[in-house]
Short mmCIF file of C-alpha atoms in Angstrom, two decimals:
data_model
loop_
_atom_site.label_atom_id
_atom_site.label_comp_id
_atom_site.label_asym_id
_atom_site.label_seq_id
_atom_site.Cartn_x
_atom_site.Cartn_y
_atom_site.Cartn_z
CA MET F 1469 -32.19 6.35 -14.02
CA SER F 1470 -30.31 5.49 -10.83
CA ASN F 1471 -26.89 3.86 -10.80
CA LYS F 1472 -28.45 0.63 -9.49
CA GLN F 1473 -30.96 0.56 -12.34
CA ALA F 1474 -28.17 1.22 -14.84
CA ALA F 1475 -26.06 -1.54 -13.28
CA CYS F 1476 -28.92 -4.00 -13.66
CA LEU F 1477 -29.32 -3.13 -17.34
CA ILE F 1478 -25.59 -3.53 -17.89
CA VAL F 1479 -25.53 -6.97 -16.26
CA GLU F 1480 -28.61 -8.10 -18.19
CA ASN F 1481 -27.01 -7.06 -21.48
CA ILE F 1482 -23.36 -7.76 -20.73
CA GLN F 1483 -22.91 -10.16 -23.67
CA TYR F 1484 -24.27 -7.58 -26.09
CA LEU F 1485 -21.94 -4.98 -24.60
CA GLU F 1486 -18.97 -7.30 -25.10
CA GLN F 1487 -19.88 -7.75 -28.75
CA ALA F 1488 -20.58 -4.04 -29.19
CA LYS F 1489 -17.18 -3.10 -27.74
CA LYS F 1490 -15.33 -5.44 -30.12
CA LEU F 1491 -17.28 -4.13 -33.10
CA LEU F 1492 -16.86 -0.51 -32.06
CA GLU F 1493 -13.12 -0.70 -31.39
CA GLY F 1494 -12.54 -2.86 -34.45
CA GLU F 1495 -14.50 -2.68 -37.67
CA ILE F 1496 -16.44 0.55 -37.09
CA THR F 1497 -13.46 2.58 -35.90
CA GLU F 1498 -11.17 1.18 -38.57
CA ASN F 1499 -13.62 2.04 -41.35
CA LEU F 1500 -14.17 5.55 -39.98
CA HIS F 1501 -10.49 6.35 -39.48
CA ASN F 1502 -9.53 5.00 -42.89
CA ALA F 1503 -12.27 7.07 -44.52
CA VAL F 1504 -11.11 10.20 -42.68
CA ASP F 1505 -7.48 9.59 -43.67
CA THR F 1506 -8.47 9.09 -47.30
CA LYS F 1507 -10.53 12.28 -47.30
CA ILE F 1508 -7.70 14.34 -45.78
CA ARG F 1509 -5.00 12.84 -48.02
CA ASP F 1510 -7.07 13.42 -51.17
CA TYR F 1511 -7.74 17.01 -50.13
CA ILE F 1512 -4.08 17.73 -49.40
CA GLU F 1513 -3.01 16.26 -52.73
CA GLY F 1514 -5.42 18.62 -54.46
CA VAL F 1515 -4.12 21.89 -53.01
CA ASP F 1516 -1.49 24.09 -54.63
CA ASN F 1517 2.20 23.38 -54.03
CA GLN F 1518 3.66 20.15 -52.72
CA TRP F 1519 2.62 18.80 -49.34
CA SER F 1520 3.77 15.76 -47.38
CA GLY F 1521 2.07 13.83 -44.64
CA VAL F 1522 1.37 10.61 -42.82
CA PHE F 1523 -2.18 9.28 -42.64
CA ASN F 1524 -2.50 6.41 -40.17
CA PHE F 1525 -5.05 7.41 -37.58
CA TYR F 1526 -6.46 3.94 -36.94
CA GLU F 1527 -3.23 2.16 -36.03
CA GLU F 1528 -1.20 5.01 -34.57
CA ASN F 1529 -3.56 7.99 -34.06
CA ASN F 1530 -1.15 9.73 -36.40
CA THR F 1531 -2.47 11.96 -39.17
CA GLN F 1532 -0.14 14.90 -39.83
CA PHE F 1533 0.73 17.01 -42.85
CA ALA F 1534 2.68 20.10 -43.88
CA PRO F 1535 3.84 21.87 -47.04
CA GLU F 1536 7.31 20.95 -48.23
CA SER F 1537 8.25 24.62 -47.88
CA TRP F 1538 8.17 24.05 -44.10
CA ARG F 1539 10.69 21.22 -44.24
CA ALA F 1540 13.72 21.84 -42.02
CA LYS F 1541 15.56 18.53 -42.50
CA ASP F 1542 15.93 16.17 -45.43
CA GLY F 1543 14.23 12.82 -45.15
CA THR F 1544 12.49 10.15 -47.20
CA GLU F 1545 9.42 9.93 -44.97
CA PHE F 1546 7.21 12.34 -43.13
CA LYS F 1547 8.28 13.01 -39.56
CA HIS F 1548 7.06 16.10 -37.75
CA GLN F 1549 10.57 16.52 -36.33
CA TYR F 1550 11.70 17.33 -39.89
CA PHE F 1551 9.40 20.36 -40.26
CA TYR F 1552 9.28 23.83 -38.73
CA ALA F 1553 5.56 23.32 -38.07
CA ARG F 1554 2.77 20.99 -39.10
CA TYR F 1555 -0.96 20.41 -38.95
CA PHE F 1556 -2.32 17.31 -37.25
CA LEU F 1557 -5.61 15.67 -36.36
CA GLY F 1558 -6.42 15.30 -32.67
CA CYS F 1559 -9.04 16.09 -30.06
CA GLU F 1560 -9.73 19.27 -28.13
CA SER F 1561 -9.16 17.65 -24.73
CA ASP F 1562 -5.59 16.76 -25.74
CA ALA F 1563 -4.98 20.31 -26.94
CA ILE F 1564 -6.26 22.24 -23.92
CA GLY F 1565 -7.23 19.65 -21.30
CA GLY F 1566 -10.67 18.68 -20.05
CA ASP F 1567 -12.82 15.58 -20.26
CA GLY F 1568 -12.44 13.21 -23.17
CA THR F 1569 -14.71 10.52 -24.57
CA GLU F 1570 -14.27 6.78 -24.13
CA TRP F 1571 -14.07 6.06 -27.87
CA TRP F 1572 -12.83 7.98 -30.90
CA LEU F 1573 -16.19 7.42 -32.61
CA SER F 1574 -17.88 9.46 -29.89
CA THR F 1575 -15.44 12.33 -30.48
CA PHE F 1576 -16.06 12.31 -34.23
CA LEU F 1577 -19.85 12.37 -33.70
CA LYS F 1578 -21.85 15.28 -32.32
CA ASN F 1579 -21.51 15.21 -28.54
CA ASP F 1580 -21.25 17.47 -25.49
CA VAL F 1581 -17.91 16.15 -24.15
CA ASP F 1582 -15.08 16.48 -26.67
CA HIS F 1583 -14.41 17.40 -30.30
CA MET F 1584 -12.00 16.49 -33.06
CA VAL F 1585 -9.67 19.31 -34.07
CA PHE F 1586 -7.00 20.25 -36.57
CA ASN F 1587 -3.96 21.61 -34.74
CA PHE F 1588 -1.20 23.92 -35.93
CA TYR F 1589 1.97 23.28 -33.90
CA PRO F 1590 5.59 24.34 -34.33
CA TRP F 1591 8.59 22.08 -33.80
CA ILE F 1592 10.77 24.46 -31.80
CA ASP F 1593 13.93 22.33 -32.00
CA ASN F 1594 14.22 23.18 -35.70
CA TYR F 1595 14.80 26.86 -34.99
CA LEU F 1596 18.39 27.83 -34.22
CA LYS F 1597 17.76 30.03 -31.19
CA CYS F 1598 14.26 29.56 -29.81
CA THR F 1599 13.10 28.45 -26.37
CA LYS F 1600 9.52 27.59 -25.43
CA LYS F 1601 9.28 30.99 -23.75
CA ASP F 1602 10.59 32.70 -26.89
CA TRP F 1603 8.02 30.91 -29.03
CA LYS F 1604 5.10 31.77 -26.74
CA ILE F 1605 6.01 35.46 -26.80
CA PHE F 1606 6.37 35.31 -30.58
CA ALA F 1607 3.08 33.42 -31.04
CA ASN F 1608 1.21 35.80 -28.72
CA GLU F 1609 2.39 38.72 -30.84
CA LYS F 1610 1.34 37.02 -34.07
CA ASN F 1611 -2.06 36.14 -32.63
CA GLN F 1612 -2.62 39.84 -31.93
CA ILE F 1613 -1.39 40.87 -35.37
CA HIS F 1614 -3.54 38.34 -37.22
CA PRO F 1615 -7.11 38.37 -35.82
CA GLU F 1616 -8.10 36.80 -39.14
CA ILE F 1617 -6.90 33.44 -37.81
CA GLU F 1618 -9.58 33.37 -35.11
CA GLN F 1619 -12.11 34.97 -37.44
CA LEU F 1620 -11.64 31.95 -39.72
CA GLY F 1621 -12.42 29.59 -36.84
CA PHE F 1622 -9.09 28.74 -35.23
CA LYS F 1623 -8.73 29.19 -31.48
CA TYR F 1624 -5.47 30.26 -29.87
CA ASN F 1625 -3.87 28.01 -27.26
CA ALA F 1626 -1.75 30.48 -25.29
CA THR F 1627 -0.29 27.73 -23.09
CA GLU F 1628 1.39 26.08 -26.08
CA GLY F 1629 1.66 29.01 -28.48
CA ALA F 1630 -0.40 27.03 -30.98
CA TRP F 1631 -3.80 27.12 -32.68
CA TYR F 1632 -6.57 24.59 -33.17
CA LEU F 1633 -9.76 24.35 -35.22
CA ILE F 1634 -12.77 22.49 -33.84
CA ILE F 1635 -14.29 20.10 -36.38
CA GLU F 1636 -18.06 19.96 -36.25
CA GLY F 1637 -19.33 16.56 -35.13
CA ILE F 1638 -20.87 14.16 -37.61
CA ASP F 1639 -24.64 13.75 -37.30
CA PRO F 1640 -25.22 10.18 -35.99
CA VAL F 1641 -28.17 9.73 -38.36
CA VAL F 1642 -26.00 10.67 -41.34
CA PHE F 1643 -23.24 8.37 -40.10
CA ILE F 1644 -25.60 5.39 -39.76
CA GLU F 1645 -27.18 5.95 -43.17
CA ASN F 1646 -23.83 6.08 -44.95
CA TYR F 1647 -22.33 3.24 -42.92
CA GLU F 1648 -25.18 0.96 -43.97
CA ASN F 1649 -24.70 1.97 -47.61
CA ASP F 1650 -20.90 1.54 -47.57
CA SER F 1651 -20.54 5.24 -48.39
CA LEU F 1652 -18.95 6.43 -45.16
CA GLU F 1653 -16.86 9.10 -46.90
CA ASP F 1654 -20.12 10.85 -47.81
CA ALA F 1655 -20.73 11.41 -44.09
CA LEU F 1656 -17.52 13.40 -43.70
CA ALA F 1657 -18.75 16.82 -44.79
CA PRO F 1658 -17.57 18.33 -41.45
CA ILE F 1659 -14.02 17.18 -42.24
CA ILE F 1660 -14.13 18.87 -45.64
CA ASP F 1661 -15.59 22.05 -44.13
CA ALA F 1662 -12.71 22.14 -41.63
CA LEU F 1663 -10.13 21.53 -44.36
CA ASN F 1664 -11.61 24.40 -46.37
CA LYS F 1665 -11.12 26.68 -43.36
CA LEU F 1666 -7.59 25.38 -42.87
CA GLU F 1667 -6.75 26.14 -46.50
CA LYS F 1668 -8.05 29.70 -46.12
CA VAL F 1669 -6.05 30.33 -42.95
CA HIS F 1670 -2.89 28.63 -44.20
CA PRO F 1671 -1.34 31.81 -45.70
CA PHE F 1672 -1.32 33.37 -42.22
CA PHE F 1673 0.35 30.31 -40.67
CA ASN F 1674 2.81 30.22 -43.55
CA GLU F 1675 3.71 33.84 -42.83
CA ILE F 1676 4.17 32.99 -39.14
CA VAL F 1677 6.54 30.13 -40.01
CA GLN F 1678 8.58 32.30 -42.39
CA LYS F 1679 8.78 35.12 -39.82
CA ALA F 1680 9.89 32.59 -37.19
CA ILE F 1681 12.67 31.31 -39.46
CA THR F 1682 13.84 34.89 -40.01
CA LYS F 1683 13.68 35.73 -36.30
CA PHE F 1684 15.10 32.56 -34.75
CA GLY F 1685 17.26 31.21 -37.57
CA ARG F 1686 17.52 27.84 -39.28
CA ILE F 1687 19.30 24.83 -37.90
CA GLU F 1688 21.77 23.09 -40.17
CA ASN F 1689 19.88 20.82 -42.58
CA GLU F 1690 20.72 17.23 -41.77
CA GLU F 1691 18.83 13.95 -41.87
#
């Protein structure tokens, strides 16, 4: 189809596109993001030890979590600045660059442009003596020592000294079926699969955090 033919179709259906955009950016995205947040929060609450997090992807694109053992500063709410490192939900294009999709729904679904990911990132300011260069050298060494991290599905981002796990896209047919039946959480098997991988790799990231604390030191604990 040529651009002119596509333009004609767009003009002919512009009112439908207006309605579709409102529905997509409103109800559909809100329901999806809330279902994803619920699934992640329930999973985190079911793992061993105490974890904290914030789960508000629809309003703030902010879903982050970490074990309390990674807390560097006291606080009554979850802020990533209070932890030595954390996991968070994002997209691959934000992690390493590249093309992104127009809507979050597209990124959650199977597509050839971008993918949702779980990231592992440090908060360098919480280490007593650690620059970005120091952390990258440290992370490069740990990535070499622990090939199990990549074997379990995480990819290393050498530019940031961080790791990310690509979440398989949701099958559009499965999404539609469960959306129509008000059972959207049942379409989120790829999220659970990714969380299972994250749980398996967590001991390696926990070791990295503990080694970093030993190497770079703790800042004074203050709110």
